[in-house]
Coordinates of C-alpha atoms in Angstrom, one line a residue:
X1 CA 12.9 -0.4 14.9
X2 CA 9.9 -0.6 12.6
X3 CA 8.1 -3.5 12.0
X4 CA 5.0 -3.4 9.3
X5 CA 2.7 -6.3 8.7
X6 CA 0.6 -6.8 6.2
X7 CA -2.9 -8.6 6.2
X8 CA -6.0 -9.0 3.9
X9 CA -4.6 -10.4 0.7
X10 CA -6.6 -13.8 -0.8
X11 CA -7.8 -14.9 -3.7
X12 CA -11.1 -12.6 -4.9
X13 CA -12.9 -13.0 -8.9
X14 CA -12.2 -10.6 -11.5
X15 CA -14.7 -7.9 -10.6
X16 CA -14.8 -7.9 -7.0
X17 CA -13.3 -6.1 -3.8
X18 CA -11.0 -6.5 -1.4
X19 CA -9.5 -4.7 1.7
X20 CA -5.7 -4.7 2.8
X21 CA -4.1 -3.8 5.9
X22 CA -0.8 -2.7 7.0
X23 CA -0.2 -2.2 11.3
X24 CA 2.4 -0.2 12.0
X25 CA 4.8 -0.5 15.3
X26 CA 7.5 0.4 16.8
X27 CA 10.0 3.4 17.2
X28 CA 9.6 6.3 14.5
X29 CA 6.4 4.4 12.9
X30 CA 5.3 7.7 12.2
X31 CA 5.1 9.0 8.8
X32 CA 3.8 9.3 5.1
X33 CA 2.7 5.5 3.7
X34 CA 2.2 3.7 0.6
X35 CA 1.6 0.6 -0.9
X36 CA 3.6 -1.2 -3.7
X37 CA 3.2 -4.4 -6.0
X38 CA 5.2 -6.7 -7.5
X39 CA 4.0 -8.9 -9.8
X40 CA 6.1 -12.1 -10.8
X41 CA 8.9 -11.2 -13.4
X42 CA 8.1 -7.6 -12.9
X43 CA 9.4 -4.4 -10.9
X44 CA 8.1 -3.1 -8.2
X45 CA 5.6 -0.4 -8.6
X46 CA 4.0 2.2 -6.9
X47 CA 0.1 2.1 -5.8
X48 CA -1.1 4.8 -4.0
X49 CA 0.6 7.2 -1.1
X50 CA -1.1 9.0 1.7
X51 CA 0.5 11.7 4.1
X52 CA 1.0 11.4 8.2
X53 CA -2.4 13.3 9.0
X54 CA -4.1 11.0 6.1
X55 CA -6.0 14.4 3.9
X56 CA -3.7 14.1 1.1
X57 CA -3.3 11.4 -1.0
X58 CA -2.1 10.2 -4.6
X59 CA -2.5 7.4 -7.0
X60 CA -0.9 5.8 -9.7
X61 CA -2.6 6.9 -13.0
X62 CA -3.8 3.0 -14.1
X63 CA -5.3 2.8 -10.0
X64 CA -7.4 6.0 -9.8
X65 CA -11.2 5.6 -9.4
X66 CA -11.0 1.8 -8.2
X67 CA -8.2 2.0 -5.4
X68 CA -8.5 4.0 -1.9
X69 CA -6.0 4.2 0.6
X70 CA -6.4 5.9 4.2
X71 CA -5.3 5.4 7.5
X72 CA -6.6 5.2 10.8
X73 CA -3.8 6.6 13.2
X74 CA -5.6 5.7 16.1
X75 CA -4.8 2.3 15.2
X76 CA -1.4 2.8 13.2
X77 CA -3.1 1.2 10.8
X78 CA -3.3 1.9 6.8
X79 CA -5.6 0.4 4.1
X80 CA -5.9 -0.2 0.7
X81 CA -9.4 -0.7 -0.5
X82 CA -9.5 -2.6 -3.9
X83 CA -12.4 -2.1 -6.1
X84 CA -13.0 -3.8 -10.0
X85 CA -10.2 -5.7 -9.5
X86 CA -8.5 -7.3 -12.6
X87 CA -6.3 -10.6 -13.0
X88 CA -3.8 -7.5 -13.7
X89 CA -4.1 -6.7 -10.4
X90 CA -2.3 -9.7 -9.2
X91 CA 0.9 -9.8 -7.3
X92 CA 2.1 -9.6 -3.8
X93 CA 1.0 -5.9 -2.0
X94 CA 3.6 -4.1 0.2
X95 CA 3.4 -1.2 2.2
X96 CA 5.9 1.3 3.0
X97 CA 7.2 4.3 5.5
X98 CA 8.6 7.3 4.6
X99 CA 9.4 9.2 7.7
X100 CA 10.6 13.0 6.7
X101 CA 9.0 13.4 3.1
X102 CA 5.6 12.9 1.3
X103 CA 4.7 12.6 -2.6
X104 CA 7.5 10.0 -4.1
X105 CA 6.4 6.8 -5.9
X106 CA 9.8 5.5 -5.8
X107 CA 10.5 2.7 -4.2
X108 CA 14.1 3.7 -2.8
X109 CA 12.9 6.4 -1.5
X110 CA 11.1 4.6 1.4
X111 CA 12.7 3.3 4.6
X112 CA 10.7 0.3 5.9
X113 CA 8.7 -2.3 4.1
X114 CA 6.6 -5.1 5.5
X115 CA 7.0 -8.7 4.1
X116 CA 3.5 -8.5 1.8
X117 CA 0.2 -9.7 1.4
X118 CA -0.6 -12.0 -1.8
X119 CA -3.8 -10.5 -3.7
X120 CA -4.9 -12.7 -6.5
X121 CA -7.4 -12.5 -9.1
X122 CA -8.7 -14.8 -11.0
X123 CA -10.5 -14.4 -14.3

């Protein structure tokens, strides 16, 4: 079994940084990972994604240039570093494992989630 935990979130201004983590354990914790929001009355959505050896990654369009995701697999251990951050940028942050593909930003198409991180901005 796979068991993900998330760490990092707080409360940050509009305009600053912050740095999320996700730790990794278990059987078949190998794989592609990504990190997903959800904002209060909204859908989940897709943040960034970044393959099992960590030299490929993708972003969602409204994310590129101020988020950064890698991983340290050393440490089974994946990041999201959060520059500019807007009061948009507020919801809880999940990360996910995908364990035989790489590219999706769909949400079903991931097989274990951790319980999420709260990140909020305020203005």
């Amino acid at each position: 079994q796979v068991q993900l935990v998330e760490s990092g979130g707080g409360l940050v201004q509009a305009g600053g940084s912050l740095r999320i983590s996700c730790i990794a354990s278990g059987r078949s914790s190998a794989g592609s990972m990504a990190w997903f929001r959800q904002a209060p009355g909204k859908e989940r959505e897709f943040v960034a994604g970044i393959n099992l050896s960590g030299r490929s990654t993708y972003y969602a369009d409204s994310m590129k240039g101020r988020f950064t995701i890698s991983r340290d697999n050393a440490k089974n251990t994946v990041y999201l570093q959060m520059n500019s951050l807007q009061s948009e940028d507020t919801a809880v942050y999940y990360c996910a494992l995908r364990r035989w593909a790489y590219g999706s930003t769909k949400a079903a198409d991931y097989d274990d989630w951790g319980q999420g991180t709260q990140v909020t901005v305020s203005s």
